[in-house]
Amino acid sequence: MTPAVLGLVLFASVAHALWNIAAKSVSGKGYAFVLAYHGLSAILLAPIAIWLLVSGTHAFSLGLLGAAALSAVFHIAYSVSLQSGYDHAPLGVVYPTARGVGPIITIIIAVLFLGERPTAPETIGAFIVLAGIAVVTVHPRRVGGGRTTNGGYGMSRGHGMSSHGVGRGLAWGALIGTFIASYTLWDDFSVNHITDSPLLYFALSEICVATIMAVGIVTIPGGAGRRADFTSILAGHKRALLTVAILSPLAYLLVLYAMQQAPVSLVAPVRETSIIVGTLLAWWFFGEKNIGMKLTGAVVVVAGIGLIALG
């Protein structure tokens, strides 16, 4: 991986952690918020996609549209489960678990279905990632009243960092990590075999996300409540909405370009340096305590994915 590509991925990891902090600040309105920020991203990217097509720089095809639509399905599943996970468990557990599990699942899929054989460092790195996740999610002994010595976001919401809270965080993180692996593998294939324009591909994917979710908010049971949430988000969460709508596509576009220049087995692990940033921001913004243990675990995770990359 060249220094330029490494710089792209590291910058993307910082942007990714920042938009996750903004997303964490909007609770209880998961579907509506995901629709709102993907919709705004689609509005911002649509003129660029139109220009690329009209100018003849890149050609449109049904294959490209189909690839973007499948990517949209994976990203919807990821985004909705991410918001739900943040509603039910501490960011300091959900975020590092999701970002650590994703690369491991990617390796498993590559071995089982793509015929890849991980080297010894990659295998060791996978186990180190799991160990790091365990360290991040270790919580101190509970004290009276159901409180814990680590406090944090979970306690401020009333469920504390109990074993149930950690268990929920692990479960949500594992689910989110599965979707991360899904869209990572598919998008890597798409930008290397279906289109040479990550910008056009991602713009079409965002338009598909917004379209599918807009239809869903009308047709899925409970749509009236989600539409009320959507209106509330537009009125009361403008800063978070704008932050996620800009930083989320920026972070992932940089990753897509990096995937064209370096193997996904390198890009996917390196982008998980966002775990370090996310852990620090969870401590800073949401008061999640036990920062020493969390940061130690985050460093272990990064060391593990570093071995995966070097392997």
Short mmCIF file of C-alpha atoms in Angstrom, two decimals:
data_model
loop_
_atom_site.label_atom_id
_atom_site.label_comp_id
_atom_site.label_asym_id
_atom_site.label_seq_id
_atom_site.Cartn_x
_atom_site.Cartn_y
_atom_site.Cartn_z
CA MET A 1 0.00 0.00 0.00
CA THR A 2 1.52 3.31 -1.08
CA PRO A 3 1.72 6.28 1.32
CA ALA A 4 -0.91 8.14 -0.74
CA VAL A 5 -3.42 5.28 -0.51
CA LEU A 6 -2.64 4.80 3.18
CA GLY A 7 -3.31 8.50 3.72
CA LEU A 8 -6.68 8.20 1.97
CA VAL A 9 -7.72 5.28 4.15
CA LEU A 10 -6.56 6.90 7.40
CA PHE A 11 -8.37 10.15 6.57
CA ALA A 12 -11.47 8.08 5.78
CA SER A 13 -11.22 6.35 9.16
CA VAL A 14 -11.24 9.69 11.01
CA ALA A 15 -14.22 10.94 8.98
CA HIS A 16 -16.00 7.64 9.65
CA ALA A 17 -15.54 7.91 13.41
CA LEU A 18 -16.75 11.52 13.41
CA TRP A 19 -19.96 10.77 11.53
CA ASN A 20 -20.67 7.84 13.84
CA ILE A 21 -20.47 10.19 16.81
CA ALA A 22 -22.99 12.48 15.11
CA ALA A 23 -25.25 9.51 14.34
CA LYS A 24 -25.05 8.36 17.96
CA SER A 25 -26.51 11.71 19.07
CA VAL A 26 -29.83 10.95 17.31
CA SER A 27 -31.68 8.22 19.20
CA GLY A 28 -35.01 6.47 18.81
CA LYS A 29 -35.53 7.54 15.19
CA GLY A 30 -33.30 5.05 13.40
CA TYR A 31 -35.13 4.44 10.11
CA ALA A 32 -36.14 8.07 9.68
CA PHE A 33 -32.65 9.37 10.40
CA VAL A 34 -31.03 6.89 8.02
CA LEU A 35 -33.48 7.95 5.29
CA ALA A 36 -32.82 11.62 6.03
CA TYR A 37 -29.04 11.49 5.77
CA HIS A 38 -28.95 9.09 2.82
CA GLY A 39 -31.58 11.23 1.11
CA LEU A 40 -29.52 14.38 1.62
CA SER A 41 -26.39 12.58 0.41
CA ALA A 42 -28.28 11.46 -2.70
CA ILE A 43 -29.41 15.05 -3.38
CA LEU A 44 -25.82 16.27 -3.07
CA LEU A 45 -24.43 13.51 -5.29
CA ALA A 46 -27.17 13.37 -7.96
CA PRO A 47 -25.93 16.43 -9.94
CA ILE A 48 -22.45 14.90 -10.04
CA ALA A 49 -23.81 11.61 -11.35
CA ILE A 50 -25.86 13.42 -13.99
CA TRP A 51 -22.82 15.42 -15.09
CA LEU A 52 -20.67 12.29 -15.36
CA LEU A 53 -23.30 10.61 -17.54
CA VAL A 54 -24.23 13.61 -19.70
CA SER A 55 -20.60 14.56 -20.31
CA GLY A 56 -19.91 11.08 -21.62
CA THR A 57 -17.11 10.59 -19.10
CA HIS A 58 -18.72 7.37 -17.94
CA ALA A 59 -21.42 5.22 -19.49
CA PHE A 60 -24.62 4.01 -17.85
CA SER A 61 -25.58 0.33 -17.98
CA LEU A 62 -28.12 -1.96 -16.39
CA GLY A 63 -25.24 -3.90 -14.86
CA LEU A 64 -24.00 -0.76 -13.14
CA LEU A 65 -27.49 0.04 -11.87
CA GLY A 66 -27.97 -3.51 -10.61
CA ALA A 67 -24.65 -3.45 -8.79
CA ALA A 68 -25.50 -0.10 -7.20
CA ALA A 69 -28.94 -1.39 -6.17
CA LEU A 70 -27.48 -4.46 -4.45
CA SER A 71 -24.93 -2.26 -2.72
CA ALA A 72 -27.85 -0.07 -1.57
CA VAL A 73 -29.55 -3.07 0.05
CA PHE A 74 -26.38 -3.93 1.99
CA HIS A 75 -25.89 -0.31 3.06
CA ILE A 76 -29.51 0.04 4.20
CA ALA A 77 -29.18 -3.07 6.33
CA TYR A 78 -25.93 -1.74 7.77
CA SER A 79 -27.21 1.78 8.44
CA VAL A 80 -30.50 0.75 10.05
CA SER A 81 -28.85 -1.88 12.25
CA LEU A 82 -26.17 0.65 13.23
CA GLN A 83 -28.72 3.18 14.45
CA SER A 84 -30.65 0.45 16.26
CA GLY A 85 -27.47 -0.79 17.89
CA TYR A 86 -26.65 2.71 19.11
CA ASP A 87 -30.14 2.96 20.59
CA HIS A 88 -29.74 -0.24 22.61
CA ALA A 89 -26.08 -0.46 23.63
CA PRO A 90 -23.01 1.71 24.36
CA LEU A 91 -21.10 3.08 21.39
CA GLY A 92 -17.87 1.97 23.08
CA VAL A 93 -18.99 -1.67 22.70
CA VAL A 94 -20.99 -1.59 19.45
CA TYR A 95 -18.50 0.43 17.40
CA PRO A 96 -15.26 -1.50 18.04
CA THR A 97 -17.06 -4.84 17.86
CA ALA A 98 -18.62 -4.02 14.50
CA ARG A 99 -15.41 -2.60 13.06
CA GLY A 100 -13.37 -5.58 14.33
CA VAL A 101 -15.79 -8.31 13.24
CA GLY A 102 -16.08 -7.00 9.67
CA PRO A 103 -12.52 -7.87 8.56
CA ILE A 104 -12.73 -11.31 10.20
CA ILE A 105 -15.92 -12.17 8.31
CA THR A 106 -14.29 -10.89 5.13
CA ILE A 107 -11.44 -13.37 5.60
CA ILE A 108 -13.87 -16.23 6.31
CA ILE A 109 -15.88 -15.49 3.16
CA ALA A 110 -12.70 -15.22 1.12
CA VAL A 111 -11.54 -18.62 2.36
CA LEU A 112 -14.85 -20.45 1.96
CA PHE A 113 -16.09 -18.97 -1.31
CA LEU A 114 -13.26 -17.14 -3.05
CA GLY A 115 -10.57 -19.77 -2.66
CA GLU A 116 -8.19 -17.51 -0.71
CA ARG A 117 -5.90 -19.01 1.91
CA PRO A 118 -4.87 -16.68 4.75
CA THR A 119 -1.26 -16.73 5.82
CA ALA A 120 -0.15 -17.49 9.35
CA PRO A 121 0.08 -13.75 10.26
CA GLU A 122 -3.45 -13.20 8.96
CA THR A 123 -4.80 -16.09 11.02
CA ILE A 124 -3.00 -14.89 14.14
CA GLY A 125 -4.24 -11.37 13.45
CA ALA A 126 -7.83 -12.57 13.34
CA PHE A 127 -7.52 -14.12 16.79
CA ILE A 128 -5.82 -10.99 18.11
CA VAL A 129 -8.76 -8.92 16.83
CA LEU A 130 -11.14 -11.15 18.77
CA ALA A 131 -8.97 -10.77 21.88
CA GLY A 132 -8.96 -7.00 21.47
CA ILE A 133 -12.74 -6.92 21.18
CA ALA A 134 -12.95 -8.90 24.42
CA VAL A 135 -10.68 -6.37 26.14
CA VAL A 136 -12.75 -3.43 24.87
CA THR A 137 -15.97 -4.95 26.18
CA VAL A 138 -14.66 -5.92 29.62
CA HIS A 139 -16.61 -3.97 32.24
CA PRO A 140 -15.87 -3.41 35.92
CA ARG A 141 -17.69 -5.15 38.75
CA ARG A 142 -21.22 -3.83 39.24
CA VAL A 143 -21.91 -1.80 42.36
CA GLY A 144 -25.11 -1.06 44.27
CA GLY A 145 -28.26 0.08 42.52
CA GLY A 146 -27.41 -1.57 39.24
CA ARG A 147 -24.76 1.05 38.54
CA THR A 148 -21.28 0.23 37.37
CA THR A 149 -17.99 1.90 38.01
CA ASN A 150 -17.57 2.63 34.36
CA GLY A 151 -20.76 4.72 34.02
CA GLY A 152 -20.96 5.84 30.41
CA TYR A 153 -23.63 6.35 27.85
CA GLY A 154 -25.47 3.15 28.81
CA MET A 155 -26.02 4.31 32.38
CA SER A 156 -27.16 7.74 31.34
CA ARG A 157 -29.84 5.98 29.31
CA GLY A 158 -30.79 3.81 32.24
CA HIS A 159 -29.43 0.41 31.31
CA GLY A 160 -25.85 0.75 32.56
CA MET A 161 -22.90 -1.29 31.41
CA SER A 162 -24.37 -4.49 32.84
CA SER A 163 -23.62 -7.88 31.35
CA HIS A 164 -26.88 -7.51 29.41
CA GLY A 165 -25.71 -4.18 28.00
CA VAL A 166 -22.39 -5.66 26.92
CA GLY A 167 -24.16 -8.70 25.48
CA ARG A 168 -26.47 -6.46 23.46
CA GLY A 169 -23.49 -4.47 22.25
CA LEU A 170 -21.68 -7.62 21.13
CA ALA A 171 -24.76 -8.96 19.34
CA TRP A 172 -25.46 -5.70 17.54
CA GLY A 173 -21.78 -5.28 16.72
CA ALA A 174 -21.60 -8.78 15.22
CA LEU A 175 -24.68 -8.13 13.07
CA ILE A 176 -23.35 -4.78 11.89
CA GLY A 177 -19.96 -6.35 11.19
CA THR A 178 -21.66 -8.90 8.96
CA PHE A 179 -23.20 -6.15 6.86
CA ILE A 180 -19.86 -4.32 6.77
CA ALA A 181 -18.22 -7.41 5.29
CA SER A 182 -21.08 -7.80 2.80
CA TYR A 183 -20.92 -4.33 1.34
CA THR A 184 -17.11 -4.25 1.47
CA LEU A 185 -16.73 -7.42 -0.59
CA TRP A 186 -19.45 -6.46 -3.06
CA ASP A 187 -18.29 -2.87 -3.53
CA ASP A 188 -14.69 -3.98 -4.01
CA PHE A 189 -15.87 -6.30 -6.78
CA SER A 190 -18.03 -3.58 -8.35
CA VAL A 191 -15.40 -0.84 -8.55
CA ASN A 192 -12.83 -3.26 -9.95
CA HIS A 193 -14.97 -5.30 -12.38
CA ILE A 194 -18.18 -3.40 -13.19
CA THR A 195 -17.23 0.30 -13.26
CA ASP A 196 -14.08 2.37 -13.15
CA SER A 197 -15.86 5.30 -11.47
CA PRO A 198 -16.36 4.93 -7.72
CA LEU A 199 -18.02 8.35 -7.68
CA LEU A 200 -20.72 7.41 -10.21
CA TYR A 201 -21.20 3.99 -8.60
CA PHE A 202 -21.60 5.43 -5.11
CA ALA A 203 -23.88 8.25 -6.30
CA LEU A 204 -26.20 5.72 -7.95
CA SER A 205 -26.07 3.57 -4.81
CA GLU A 206 -27.09 6.51 -2.62
CA ILE A 207 -29.96 7.36 -4.96
CA CYS A 208 -31.10 3.72 -4.75
CA VAL A 209 -30.87 3.81 -0.95
CA ALA A 210 -32.95 6.98 -0.75
CA THR A 211 -35.53 5.65 -3.21
CA ILE A 212 -35.94 2.26 -1.50
CA MET A 213 -36.21 3.79 1.96
CA ALA A 214 -38.62 6.50 0.81
CA VAL A 215 -40.89 3.78 -0.54
CA GLY A 216 -40.46 1.87 2.71
CA ILE A 217 -41.47 4.76 4.94
CA VAL A 218 -44.79 4.87 3.07
CA THR A 219 -45.48 1.15 2.72
CA ILE A 220 -43.95 -0.52 5.81
CA PRO A 221 -46.31 -0.81 8.82
CA GLY A 222 -45.73 2.03 11.28
CA GLY A 223 -44.95 4.47 8.51
CA ALA A 224 -46.93 7.28 10.10
CA GLY A 225 -44.68 7.26 13.15
CA ARG A 226 -41.55 7.14 11.00
CA ARG A 227 -42.80 10.07 8.92
CA ALA A 228 -43.34 12.05 12.12
CA ASP A 229 -39.78 11.14 13.16
CA PHE A 230 -38.53 12.27 9.76
CA THR A 231 -40.17 15.67 10.18
CA SER A 232 -38.73 15.93 13.69
CA ILE A 233 -35.22 15.18 12.41
CA LEU A 234 -35.44 17.84 9.72
CA ALA A 235 -36.52 20.36 12.33
CA GLY A 236 -34.38 19.45 15.33
CA HIS A 237 -31.29 17.56 14.19
CA LYS A 238 -29.95 19.66 11.34
CA ARG A 239 -26.34 19.63 12.54
CA ALA A 240 -26.17 15.85 12.96
CA LEU A 241 -28.00 15.32 9.67
CA LEU A 242 -25.63 17.55 7.71
CA THR A 243 -22.55 16.07 9.39
CA VAL A 244 -23.48 12.48 8.55
CA ALA A 245 -24.76 13.32 5.05
CA ILE A 246 -21.38 14.84 4.16
CA LEU A 247 -18.83 12.81 6.12
CA SER A 248 -20.38 9.37 5.51
CA PRO A 249 -20.16 9.49 1.69
CA LEU A 250 -16.80 11.28 1.84
CA ALA A 251 -15.32 8.56 4.06
CA TYR A 252 -16.61 5.74 1.91
CA LEU A 253 -15.72 7.33 -1.42
CA LEU A 254 -12.12 7.55 -0.24
CA VAL A 255 -12.27 3.85 0.65
CA LEU A 256 -13.70 2.96 -2.78
CA TYR A 257 -10.87 4.82 -4.52
CA ALA A 258 -8.37 3.08 -2.24
CA MET A 259 -9.88 -0.30 -3.20
CA GLN A 260 -8.96 0.43 -6.82
CA GLN A 261 -5.34 0.99 -5.83
CA ALA A 262 -4.78 -1.70 -3.17
CA PRO A 263 -6.18 -5.14 -2.25
CA VAL A 264 -9.33 -5.12 -0.17
CA SER A 265 -7.56 -7.38 2.32
CA LEU A 266 -5.33 -4.40 3.09
CA VAL A 267 -7.84 -1.57 2.79
CA ALA A 268 -10.53 -3.17 4.97
CA PRO A 269 -8.27 -3.74 7.98
CA VAL A 270 -6.44 -0.40 7.80
CA ARG A 271 -9.69 1.59 7.74
CA GLU A 272 -10.54 0.04 11.11
CA THR A 273 -8.08 2.42 12.74
CA SER A 274 -11.31 4.37 13.18
CA ILE A 275 -11.77 2.14 16.26
CA ILE A 276 -9.15 4.20 18.09
CA VAL A 277 -10.79 7.49 17.13
CA GLY A 278 -14.28 6.19 17.91
CA THR A 279 -13.25 4.92 21.33
CA LEU A 280 -11.70 8.26 22.28
CA LEU A 281 -14.71 10.20 21.02
CA ALA A 282 -17.13 7.92 22.89
CA TRP A 283 -15.22 8.76 26.06
CA TRP A 284 -15.10 12.49 25.26
CA PHE A 285 -18.69 13.08 24.09
CA PHE A 286 -20.69 10.41 25.92
CA GLY A 287 -18.68 10.00 29.11
CA GLU A 288 -18.03 6.30 28.57
CA LYS A 289 -15.57 5.52 31.34
CA ASN A 290 -12.93 2.81 31.76
CA ILE A 291 -11.10 4.55 28.92
CA GLY A 292 -7.78 2.86 29.73
CA MET A 293 -9.22 -0.62 29.20
CA LYS A 294 -11.16 0.43 26.10
CA LEU A 295 -8.15 2.12 24.53
CA THR A 296 -5.91 -0.84 25.32
CA GLY A 297 -8.40 -3.15 23.65
CA ALA A 298 -8.70 -0.82 20.68
CA VAL A 299 -4.92 -0.83 20.23
CA VAL A 300 -4.94 -4.63 20.38
CA VAL A 301 -7.64 -4.72 17.69
CA VAL A 302 -5.62 -2.43 15.46
CA ALA A 303 -2.51 -4.57 16.04
CA GLY A 304 -4.50 -7.62 14.96
CA ILE A 305 -5.81 -6.05 11.78
CA GLY A 306 -2.31 -4.78 11.14
CA LEU A 307 -1.11 -8.38 11.11
CA ILE A 308 -3.99 -9.25 8.77
CA ALA A 309 -2.85 -6.49 6.43
CA LEU A 310 0.83 -7.43 6.57
CA GLY A 311 0.00 -11.11 6.10
#
